[in-house]
CSV table of N, CA and C in Angstrom, one decimal:
chain,number,residue,atom,x,y,z
A,88,ASP,N,92.3,95.7,108.0
A,88,ASP,CA,91.7,97.0,108.3
A,88,ASP,C,92.4,98.1,107.6
A,89,GLU,N,91.7,99.0,106.9
A,89,GLU,CA,92.3,100.0,106.1
A,89,GLU,C,93.1,101.0,106.9
A,90,ASN,N,92.9,101.1,108.2
A,90,ASN,CA,93.6,102.1,109.0
A,90,ASN,C,94.8,101.5,109.7
A,91,SER,N,95.1,100.2,109.4
A,91,SER,CA,96.3,99.5,109.9
A,91,SER,C,97.6,100.1,109.2
A,92,PRO,N,98.7,100.1,110.0
A,92,PRO,CA,99.9,100.5,109.3
A,92,PRO,C,100.3,99.6,108.2
A,93,ILE,N,101.0,100.1,107.2
A,93,ILE,CA,101.5,99.2,106.1
A,93,ILE,C,102.4,98.1,106.7
A,94,SER,N,103.2,98.4,107.7
A,94,SER,CA,104.1,97.4,108.3
A,94,SER,C,103.3,96.2,108.8
A,95,GLU,N,102.0,96.4,109.2
A,95,GLU,CA,101.2,95.2,109.6
A,95,GLU,C,100.9,94.3,108.4
A,96,ALA,N,100.6,94.9,107.3
A,96,ALA,CA,100.4,94.1,106.1
A,96,ALA,C,101.7,93.3,105.7
A,97,ILE,N,102.8,94.0,105.8
A,97,ILE,CA,104.1,93.4,105.4
A,97,ILE,C,104.3,92.2,106.4
A,98,SER,N,104.1,92.4,107.7
A,98,SER,CA,104.3,91.3,108.6
A,98,SER,C,103.4,90.1,108.3
A,99,LYS,N,102.1,90.3,108.0
A,99,LYS,CA,101.2,89.2,107.7
A,99,LYS,C,101.6,88.5,106.4
A,100,MET,N,102.0,89.3,105.4
A,100,MET,CA,102.4,88.7,104.2
A,100,MET,C,103.7,87.8,104.4
A,101,LYS,N,104.6,88.3,105.2
A,101,LYS,CA,105.8,87.5,105.5
A,101,LYS,C,105.5,86.2,106.3
A,102,LYS,N,104.6,86.4,107.3
A,102,LYS,CA,104.2,85.3,108.1
A,102,LYS,C,103.6,84.2,107.4
A,103,PHE,N,102.7,84.5,106.5
A,103,PHE,CA,101.9,83.5,105.7
A,103,PHE,C,102.5,83.2,104.4
A,104,GLN,N,103.6,83.8,104.0
A,104,GLN,CA,104.3,83.7,102.8
A,104,GLN,C,103.4,83.9,101.6
A,105,ILE,N,102.7,85.0,101.6
A,105,ILE,CA,101.8,85.4,100.5
A,105,ILE,C,102.3,86.7,99.9
A,106,SER,N,101.9,87.0,98.7
A,106,SER,CA,102.3,88.2,98.0
A,106,SER,C,101.2,89.2,97.8
A,107,GLN,N,100.0,88.9,98.3
A,107,GLN,CA,98.9,89.8,98.3
A,107,GLN,C,97.9,89.5,99.4
A,108,LEU,N,97.2,90.6,99.7
A,108,LEU,CA,96.3,90.4,100.9
A,108,LEU,C,95.1,91.3,100.7
A,109,PRO,N,93.9,90.7,100.9
A,109,PRO,CA,92.6,91.5,100.8
A,109,PRO,C,92.5,92.3,102.0
A,110,VAL,N,91.9,93.5,101.8
A,110,VAL,CA,91.6,94.4,103.0
A,110,VAL,C,90.2,94.2,103.3
A,111,ILE,N,89.9,93.8,104.5
A,111,ILE,CA,88.5,93.4,104.9
A,111,ILE,C,88.1,94.4,106.0
A,112,GLU,N,86.9,95.0,105.9
A,112,GLU,CA,86.4,95.9,106.9
A,112,GLU,C,84.9,95.5,107.1
A,113,GLY,N,84.6,95.2,108.3
A,113,GLY,CA,83.2,94.8,108.6
A,113,GLY,C,82.7,93.6,107.9
A,114,GLY,N,83.6,92.6,107.6
A,114,GLY,CA,83.3,91.4,106.9
A,114,GLY,C,83.1,91.6,105.4
A,115,LYS,N,83.5,92.8,104.9
A,115,LYS,CA,83.4,93.0,103.4
A,115,LYS,C,84.8,93.4,102.9
A,116,ALA,N,85.1,92.9,101.7
A,116,ALA,CA,86.3,93.3,101.0
A,116,ALA,C,86.2,94.7,100.5
A,117,ILE,N,87.2,95.5,100.9
A,117,ILE,CA,87.2,96.9,100.4
A,117,ILE,C,88.4,97.3,99.6
A,118,GLY,N,89.3,96.4,99.5
A,118,GLY,CA,90.5,96.6,98.7
A,118,GLY,C,91.5,95.5,98.8
A,119,ILE,N,92.7,95.7,98.2
A,119,ILE,CA,93.7,94.7,98.2
A,119,ILE,C,95.1,95.4,98.2
A,120,VAL,N,96.0,94.8,98.9
A,120,VAL,CA,97.4,95.3,98.9
A,120,VAL,C,98.3,94.1,98.4
A,121,SER,N,99.3,94.5,97.7
A,121,SER,CA,100.2,93.4,97.2
A,121,SER,C,101.7,93.9,97.4
A,122,GLU,N,102.6,93.0,97.1
A,122,GLU,CA,104.0,93.3,97.2
A,122,GLU,C,104.3,94.5,96.3
A,123,SER,N,103.7,94.6,95.2
A,123,SER,CA,103.9,95.7,94.2
A,123,SER,C,103.4,97.0,94.7
A,124,THR,N,102.2,97.0,95.3
A,124,THR,CA,101.7,98.3,95.8
A,124,THR,C,102.5,98.8,97.0
A,125,ILE,N,103.0,97.8,97.9
A,125,ILE,CA,103.8,98.2,99.0
A,125,ILE,C,105.1,98.7,98.5
A,126,MET,N,105.7,98.0,97.6
A,126,MET,CA,107.0,98.5,97.0
A,126,MET,C,106.9,99.9,96.4
A,127,ASP,N,105.9,100.1,95.6
A,127,ASP,CA,105.7,101.4,95.0
A,127,ASP,C,105.6,102.5,96.1
A,128,ALA,N,104.8,102.2,97.1
A,128,ALA,CA,104.6,103.2,98.2
A,128,ALA,C,105.9,103.5,98.9
A,129,MET,N,106.7,102.5,99.1
A,129,MET,CA,108.0,102.7,99.8
A,129,MET,C,108.9,103.5,99.0
A,130,LEU,N,109.0,103.2,97.7
A,130,LEU,CA,109.9,103.9,96.8
A,130,LEU,C,109.5,105.3,96.6
A,131,GLU,N,108.1,105.6,96.6
A,131,GLU,CA,107.6,106.9,96.4
A,131,GLU,C,107.4,107.7,97.8
A,132,SER,N,107.7,107.0,98.9
A,132,SER,CA,107.6,107.6,100.2
A,132,SER,C,106.2,108.1,100.4
A,133,LYS,N,105.2,107.3,100.0
A,133,LYS,CA,103.8,107.7,100.2
A,133,LYS,C,103.0,106.7,101.1
A,134,GLY,N,102.1,107.3,101.9
A,134,GLY,CA,101.3,106.4,102.7
A,134,GLY,C,101.9,105.9,103.9
A,135,GLY,N,101.1,105.9,105.0
A,135,GLY,CA,101.5,105.3,106.2
A,135,GLY,C,100.6,104.2,106.7
A,136,VAL,N,99.4,104.2,106.1
A,136,VAL,CA,98.4,103.2,106.4
A,136,VAL,C,97.9,102.5,105.2
A,137,ILE,N,97.3,101.4,105.3
A,137,ILE,CA,96.9,100.6,104.2
A,137,ILE,C,95.9,101.3,103.2
A,138,ARG,N,95.0,102.1,103.8
A,138,ARG,CA,94.1,102.9,103.0
A,138,ARG,C,94.8,103.8,102.0
A,139,ASP,N,96.0,104.2,102.3
A,139,ASP,CA,96.7,105.1,101.4
A,139,ASP,C,97.3,104.4,100.2
A,140,ILE,N,97.4,103.1,100.2
A,140,ILE,CA,98.0,102.4,99.1
A,140,ILE,C,97.2,101.3,98.5
A,141,MET,N,96.1,100.9,99.1
A,141,MET,CA,95.3,99.8,98.6
A,141,MET,C,94.7,100.1,97.2
A,142,LYS,N,94.5,99.0,96.5
A,142,LYS,CA,93.8,99.1,95.2
A,142,LYS,C,92.4,98.6,95.4
A,143,ASP,N,91.6,98.7,94.3
A,143,ASP,CA,90.2,98.2,94.4
A,143,ASP,C,90.1,96.8,94.8
A,144,ALA,N,89.0,96.4,95.4
A,144,ALA,CA,88.7,95.1,95.9
A,144,ALA,C,88.6,94.1,94.7
A,145,PRO,N,89.1,92.9,94.9
A,145,PRO,CA,89.0,91.9,93.8
A,145,PRO,C,87.5,91.4,93.7
A,146,PRO,N,87.2,90.7,92.6
A,146,PRO,CA,85.8,90.2,92.4
A,146,PRO,C,85.5,89.1,93.5
A,147,ILE,N,84.2,89.0,93.7
A,147,ILE,CA,83.8,87.9,94.6
A,147,ILE,C,82.9,87.0,93.9
A,148,VAL,N,83.1,85.7,94.0
A,148,VAL,CA,82.3,84.6,93.4
A,148,VAL,C,81.7,83.7,94.4
A,149,SER,N,80.6,83.1,94.1
A,149,SER,CA,80.0,82.1,94.9
A,149,SER,C,80.9,80.9,95.1
A,150,ARG,N,80.8,80.2,96.2
A,150,ARG,CA,81.5,79.0,96.4
A,150,ARG,C,81.3,78.0,95.3
A,151,LYS,N,80.2,78.1,94.7
A,151,LYS,CA,79.8,77.1,93.6
A,151,LYS,C,80.2,77.6,92.2
A,152,ALA,N,81.0,78.6,92.1
A,152,ALA,CA,81.4,79.1,90.8
A,152,ALA,C,82.2,78.1,90.1
A,153,SER,N,82.1,78.0,88.8
A,153,SER,CA,82.8,77.0,88.0
A,153,SER,C,84.3,77.4,87.8
A,154,LEU,N,85.1,76.4,87.5
A,154,LEU,CA,86.5,76.6,87.3
A,154,LEU,C,86.7,77.6,86.1
A,155,GLN,N,85.9,77.5,85.1
A,155,GLN,CA,86.0,78.4,84.0
A,155,GLN,C,85.8,79.9,84.4
A,156,VAL,N,84.8,80.1,85.2
A,156,VAL,CA,84.5,81.5,85.7
A,156,VAL,C,85.7,82.0,86.5
A,157,VAL,N,86.2,81.2,87.4
A,157,VAL,CA,87.4,81.6,88.2
A,157,VAL,C,88.6,81.9,87.4
A,158,SER,N,88.9,81.0,86.5
A,158,SER,CA,90.1,81.1,85.6
A,158,SER,C,90.0,82.4,84.7
A,159,SER,N,88.8,82.6,84.3
A,159,SER,CA,88.6,83.8,83.4
A,159,SER,C,88.8,85.1,84.3
A,160,LEU,N,88.3,85.2,85.5
A,160,LEU,CA,88.5,86.3,86.4
A,160,LEU,C,90.0,86.5,86.7
A,161,LEU,N,90.7,85.4,86.9
A,161,LEU,CA,92.1,85.4,87.3
A,161,LEU,C,93.0,85.9,86.2
A,162,ARG,N,92.5,86.0,85.0
A,162,ARG,CA,93.3,86.5,83.9
A,162,ARG,C,93.4,88.1,84.0
A,163,HIS,N,92.4,88.6,84.8
A,163,HIS,CA,92.4,90.1,84.9
A,163,HIS,C,92.6,90.6,86.3
A,164,TYR,N,92.5,89.7,87.3
A,164,TYR,CA,92.6,90.1,88.7
A,164,TYR,C,93.7,89.2,89.4
A,165,PRO,N,94.4,89.8,90.4
A,165,PRO,CA,95.4,89.0,91.1
A,165,PRO,C,94.8,87.9,92.0
A,166,MET,N,93.5,88.1,92.4
A,166,MET,CA,92.9,87.1,93.2
A,166,MET,C,91.4,87.2,93.1
A,167,VAL,N,90.7,86.1,93.5
A,167,VAL,CA,89.2,86.1,93.5
A,167,VAL,C,88.8,85.7,94.9
A,168,LEU,N,87.9,86.5,95.5
A,168,LEU,CA,87.4,86.1,96.8
A,168,LEU,C,86.2,85.2,96.6
A,169,VAL,N,86.0,84.3,97.6
A,169,VAL,CA,84.9,83.3,97.5
A,169,VAL,C,84.0,83.6,98.7
A,170,SER,N,82.7,83.6,98.4
A,170,SER,CA,81.7,83.8,99.4
A,170,SER,C,80.7,82.6,99.4
A,171,ASN,N,80.1,82.4,100.6
A,171,ASN,CA,79.1,81.4,100.8
A,171,ASN,C,77.9,82.1,101.5
A,172,GLU,N,76.8,82.2,100.8
A,172,GLU,CA,75.6,82.9,101.4
A,172,GLU,C,75.9,84.3,101.9
A,173,GLY,N,76.7,85.0,101.1
A,173,GLY,CA,77.1,86.4,101.4
A,173,GLY,C,78.2,86.6,102.4
A,174,LYS,N,78.8,85.5,102.9
A,174,LYS,CA,79.9,85.6,103.8
A,174,LYS,C,81.2,85.2,103.2
A,175,LEU,N,82.3,86.0,103.3
A,175,LEU,CA,83.5,85.7,102.7
A,175,LEU,C,84.1,84.4,103.4
A,176,VAL,N,84.5,83.4,102.6
A,176,VAL,CA,85.0,82.2,103.2
A,176,VAL,C,86.4,81.8,102.7
A,177,GLY,N,86.9,82.5,101.7
A,177,GLY,CA,88.2,82.2,101.2
A,177,GLY,C,88.6,83.0,100.0
A,178,LEU,N,89.7,82.6,99.4
A,178,LEU,CA,90.2,83.3,98.2
A,178,LEU,C,91.0,82.3,97.3
A,179,ILE,N,91.0,82.7,96.1
A,179,ILE,CA,91.7,81.8,95.1
A,179,ILE,C,92.7,82.7,94.3
A,180,THR,N,93.9,82.3,94.2
A,180,THR,CA,95.0,83.0,93.4
A,180,THR,C,95.3,82.2,92.2
A,181,LYS,N,96.2,82.8,91.4
A,181,LYS,CA,96.6,82.0,90.2
A,181,LYS,C,97.4,80.8,90.6
A,182,SER,N,98.2,80.9,91.6
A,182,SER,CA,99.0,79.7,92.0
A,182,SER,C,98.1,78.6,92.6
A,183,ASP,N,97.0,79.0,93.2
A,183,ASP,CA,96.0,78.0,93.6
A,183,ASP,C,95.4,77.2,92.4
A,184,LEU,N,95.1,78.0,91.4
A,184,LEU,CA,94.5,77.4,90.2
A,184,LEU,C,95.5,76.5,89.5
A,185,ILE,N,96.7,77.0,89.4
A,185,ILE,CA,97.7,76.2,88.7
A,185,ILE,C,97.9,74.9,89.4
A,186,ALA,N,98.0,74.9,90.8
A,186,ALA,CA,98.1,73.7,91.6
A,186,ALA,C,97.0,72.7,91.3
A,187,ARG,N,95.8,73.3,91.3
A,187,ARG,CA,94.6,72.4,91.1
A,187,ARG,C,94.6,71.8,89.7
A,188,LEU,N,95.0,72.6,88.7
A,188,LEU,CA,95.0,72.1,87.3
A,188,LEU,C,96.1,71.1,87.1
A,189,TYR,N,97.2,71.3,87.8
A,189,TYR,CA,98.4,70.4,87.7
A,189,TYR,C,98.0,69.0,88.3
A,190,LYS,N,97.3,69.0,89.4
A,190,LYS,CA,96.8,67.7,90.0
A,190,LYS,C,96.0,66.9,89.1
A,191,GLY,N,95.2,67.6,88.2
A,191,GLY,CA,94.3,67.0,87.3
A,191,GLY,C,95.0,66.4,86.1
A,192,MET,N,96.3,66.7,85.9
A,192,MET,CA,97.0,66.2,84.7
A,192,MET,C,97.5,64.8,84.9
């Protein structure tokens, strides 16, 4: 939620051991926060809520998107969200892609 305190994002990221988090409002992705955006906000003493520091939402692909499409998007974005029939069902990061490619070797 974009109105949540930044501390809530930090807690979730620590709990789940992740470095970035999509911001979801009403079932739709409206932005993203990451360790970098949080660190910058803390160093610059700006923002108290997620809305103040979030970046643009990452791209969304169909659950049926090819590995080539996802890997191409991950060259430019920190994560790709996955939807199934218009509903967000997951996300893919670079580390997810590397793990999948490594298994195939």
